[in-house]
Amino acid sequence: MSIHSFEIKKGVNLHHINTDKFKTATLGFYFHRPLSKREVTINALLSHALKRGCPSYPDTMQLNKRLDELYGASLSCGVRKKGDSQVIHINFEFISENYVKTNQSILDGIFGLAKEIITGQTHFAAQQVQQEKENLRRLILSVINDKRSYANIRCVEIMCQNEPHGIRELGFAEDIEKIDEKSLYEHYKKIVLKSPVDVFVCGDVDINKVLEHIKQMFEYTNQMDFDRPKFQMTKSGGEIKKIIETENIAQGKLSLGFTTGINAPQRQYPALLIFNALYGGGPSSKLFNNVREKLSLAYYASSRADLLKGIMTVNSGIEVANYQKAYDEIMLQLGEIQKGNVTDEEMSAAVLAMINSVKSITDSAIAMEDYWLGRLIADTQVDFDELTSQLGKVTIEDVVEVSRNVALDTVYFLKGKES
Amino acid sequence: MIEFEKIDCKQLGEVLYGGTHKSGLKIYLLPKKGYSKSYASFAARIGSIDNEFIAPGETEVTKVPDGVAHFLEHKLFEQQDGGNVFELYSKTGASANAFTSFNTTAYIFSATRDFYANLEILLDFVGKPYFTHENIAKEQGIIGQEITMYDDDANWRVFFNLLGAMYHKNPVRKDIAGTVESILEIDKDILYKCYNTFYNPSNMMLFVCGDVDAATVEQYVDKHVTAAPGGEIKRMYPNEPSGVNKSFIQQKLSVASPVFLLGFKDDKNEAQGDGLLYRQAVTEVLLEMLFGKSSKIYNALYEQGLINDMFEVDFTSEVQYSHTIMGGESVNPEKAKEIILHGIKNSRLCDAELERCKKVLIGRFLRLFNSVENISNLFVSNLFKGVDLFNFPSICEGITLNEAKERLQSHFNEENCAMSVILPH
């Protein structure tokens, strides 16, 4: 399933994914900002403040009632890290008009809100901003609640400590206090609205009507930058960084960070995806079959490769006493691939599993939006059929060659207090 | 040949075909055009609550250790040649998994090609248990790590602590996977006993969602599901006293701020079939009116910084138990509880709100049909309890303000309310 892109004006692009298979349609706005210590926190706060109200519905309860009237349309806002940028996103999902009896257009209703919430704010209410500051502060602190993802986040930020990618996309608790409703509004008007933006609409919609709405929305914004922010691959830093931290937990979390030297714009990217599937991508991978099934060390042991940064992480939950065993096995399995010890069965399993997951993306609107967003930032627009065919052509030799570029950079272990 | 009954849902634009195979297996198909994936779920009506029963043809009650259903789920992936089922799926590229809930164990796959080859793998392996002393010992290690992982998980702990507080005896109060100790009691004989009792086709269902043909599915079932229908399984559930076991429970974990859940259990559970669905719909409408994002209570809590937008409210409607659970992160769970209880007491339900909330529910229901996984998992659990989900929109539309008010009175009883809190160390 491809996208049809329309340039509304320099820096504002609309992408249409045309399908009638969903009961709902989605409308997503993605503003691109370079990740930086200076503005990461205010961008995160802005994403939360936007959903609190707009000129016609200054009160959050009234705004939510309006969404209810549109058959429980959903509005969600946040920030996402993509390479070295921070993407501020505002997403609507609403019922396709084919499925409900209604005498008002749901699409027009949604755009009525989108125009005010996204480009038509006239100020932010002091009390709402104060509440969202407190929410953001707690959200930042709560990153530690999910230990599995926390270990991965720590590993990546240690690995990329001198790069924008090492900054957490929610920002810094200590930078929240100095923001107020005035500085937030200034930032919104002068920086965010002038940033490059991608708009996605997915579903059975009248695209001409959507184009008209988007043109109106962005009539008065003047984009300063027309291009999405650049990103750089993480270079291996020589000596391996080893960090052990302690929390009051029962199960240790081991997270290993590797540089791969390969990302989406490169010719070998499909081979990297197959390598990752073979190494730790799922139940047919070497990590699953050895760390979990053969040695019974963990319930999960998996790897994931980044689209843009040329890095890969391996995550596993283990008993603290098994740290060395698990570490050795994870490295041993990488060594096996590097030595070329890959069977035809393992190879074909990795290719089939990868193709299955690429094709599955087309069954979810939000997964498709995220895929295309990444591809737009990478500036390599490969559609699902093309990627599938590239994956089918990868050979064992390609995978082994890719694996030999993979180098350990960071070892992070979150362990429990000694019992 | 099975005569499939066709059930239409015009508003959804979906059709469901259902029939019973000669083995007693129920087969359902929901065709989905335009999707890349097809999905199949082969499910048995055995969950974590089924730990006391009389097997067909027996008179003695069998009691099994906590966590058996989940243990069985893991163990069925083992093959006689020492390999596992994932190796078979790795030849087709399907994404396969399984899960155990309180009431159901389901083996699932989704595939973008070779649907019938995958269906054969599924029907074959679930029908061929292979348990040995050694492979059970290995699984005790893996599941032990799974349980330990959840021991650190605040959202998991706060939920099971609450169930333990709400219920005195109903086995829904216990962790689905059991405990590190209880799974050590599991042996070969116990696993075969449970398997032979609950994995008879007449206690099972095959649900398929995708671009799939009914007659071909039936051929594969003919080939792989050859057992004869079994007799009735008598399931024993203890009588649950009214009122909660404990009104408050707390635990300390490594979290940044407190996490809380507030639960209300129903005393009477006599509903069946459409009655269960009606109870689900009327309660969900009521919960949307009281605690939805447009409600007074939600906004009061939010504006006072007592919840964030991860606050969730959910109603569970089963034959043996039903309850509402709500909560999330909060700096002051006690204060949040006070506002919730006060808000319920002083609520003024009105028709305009009722109509608005019905729209929200119908929108939410339609949205479920975007995903083949959601459709299948929902239908399996509902069909097992005799609920036809297609009736949801019409039942929902028919709810009156008086019905919502009555439900408010019967459900939100402070004697049946418990709170569970996780505090930072």
Coordinates of C-alpha atoms in Angstrom, one line a residue, chain A residues 21-24 51-52 61 64-65 68-69 71-72 74 93 95 99-100 131-132 135 138-139 141-142 144-145 147-148 247-251 253 283-284 288-289 292-293 296-297 299-300 317-319 349 352-353 356 359-360 362-363, chain B residues 11-12 14 32 34-37 74 84 86 90-95 110-113 138 141-142 145-146 148-149 152 254-257 293-296 299 302-303 305 307-310 329 331 356 359-360 363 366-367 369-370 425:
Chain A
K21 CA -10.7 -1.7 4.9
F22 CA -10.8 0.1 8.3
K23 CA -13.9 1.2 10.2
T24 CA -12.1 4.4 11.2
K51 CA -5.0 18.7 23.9
R52 CA -6.3 20.8 26.8
M61 CA -14.4 18.9 29.4
N64 CA -13.8 16.2 25.1
K65 CA -17.6 16.4 24.8
D68 CA -17.7 12.3 22.1
E69 CA -20.3 13.8 19.8
Y71 CA -18.8 9.1 17.8
G72 CA -16.0 9.0 20.4
S74 CA -9.9 10.1 19.8
E93 CA -9.0 8.7 14.9
I95 CA -15.4 6.6 12.7
Y99 CA -20.7 3.1 9.4
V100 CA -22.9 5.6 11.3
Q131 CA -1.3 21.1 35.5
E132 CA 0.5 19.8 32.4
N135 CA 2.0 15.8 34.7
R138 CA 5.8 12.9 36.8
L139 CA 5.8 11.2 33.4
L141 CA 10.1 10.4 36.6
S142 CA 7.9 7.4 35.8
I144 CA 11.7 3.9 35.6
N145 CA 8.4 2.1 36.3
K147 CA 12.2 -1.9 34.0
R148 CA 12.3 -3.7 30.7
E247 CA 17.3 -0.9 41.9
N248 CA 15.1 -2.6 44.4
I249 CA 13.9 -5.3 41.9
A250 CA 13.7 -9.1 41.7
Q251 CA 14.8 -9.7 38.1
K253 CA 17.7 -6.5 33.2
P283 CA 10.9 -17.3 18.4
S284 CA 13.0 -18.6 15.5
F288 CA 15.4 -17.1 21.7
N289 CA 16.5 -20.7 21.0
R292 CA 15.7 -19.1 26.5
E293 CA 15.0 -22.5 25.2
S296 CA 16.5 -21.6 30.3
L297 CA 18.1 -18.4 31.4
Y299 CA 11.7 -15.5 29.6
Y300 CA 12.7 -12.9 26.9
G317 CA 15.5 -10.3 31.8
I318 CA 17.6 -12.7 33.9
E319 CA 18.5 -13.7 37.4
A349 CA 13.0 -18.6 8.8
L352 CA 9.9 -15.4 6.0
A353 CA 9.3 -13.9 9.5
N356 CA 5.4 -11.5 7.4
K359 CA 3.2 -7.2 5.2
S360 CA 1.4 -7.0 8.5
T362 CA -0.5 -2.7 6.2
D363 CA -3.2 -3.9 8.5
Chain B
Q11 CA -24.3 -1.8 10.8
L12 CA -20.7 -3.3 10.9
E14 CA -19.5 -8.0 8.8
K32 CA -12.1 -10.1 6.1
G34 CA -8.4 -6.5 1.9
Y35 CA -6.3 -7.5 4.9
S36 CA -2.8 -8.9 4.4
K37 CA -3.0 -11.1 7.5
H74 CA 3.8 -23.5 27.4
N84 CA 9.4 -26.8 19.4
F86 CA 8.1 -22.4 16.4
S90 CA 9.5 -20.8 10.9
K91 CA 9.0 -22.7 7.6
T92 CA 6.0 -20.6 6.8
G93 CA 6.9 -17.3 8.4
A94 CA 3.7 -17.1 10.4
S95 CA 3.8 -15.2 13.7
S110 CA -1.3 -14.7 12.0
A111 CA 0.1 -15.2 8.5
T112 CA 0.3 -13.3 5.3
R113 CA 0.7 -16.5 3.2
K138 CA 13.1 -26.9 31.8
G141 CA 13.0 -22.4 34.9
I142 CA 11.5 -20.3 32.1
Q145 CA 11.6 -16.1 35.2
E146 CA 8.3 -15.0 33.7
T148 CA 9.8 -13.0 38.6
M149 CA 9.5 -10.5 35.8
D152 CA 8.7 -6.2 39.5
S254 CA 10.6 0.4 42.7
V255 CA 8.3 3.0 41.1
A256 CA 8.5 6.8 40.8
S257 CA 5.0 7.6 42.1
K293 CA -12.9 12.0 29.7
S294 CA -15.9 14.3 29.6
S295 CA -17.2 13.5 33.0
K296 CA -17.2 15.7 36.1
N299 CA -12.0 16.3 35.1
Y302 CA -7.3 15.5 36.5
E303 CA -7.4 19.2 37.4
G305 CA -3.4 16.5 39.7
I307 CA -4.7 11.3 37.9
N308 CA -3.1 11.6 34.5
D309 CA -4.5 10.7 31.1
M310 CA -3.4 7.0 31.6
E329 CA -0.9 6.7 38.7
V331 CA 0.2 11.2 44.0
R356 CA -23.5 11.1 24.1
K359 CA -22.2 7.3 20.8
V360 CA -18.8 6.9 22.4
G363 CA -17.6 4.3 18.1
L366 CA -16.7 -0.3 15.6
R367 CA -13.0 0.5 16.1
F369 CA -13.2 -4.4 14.1
N370 CA -10.1 -2.8 12.6
H425 CA 10.3 2.3 48.3

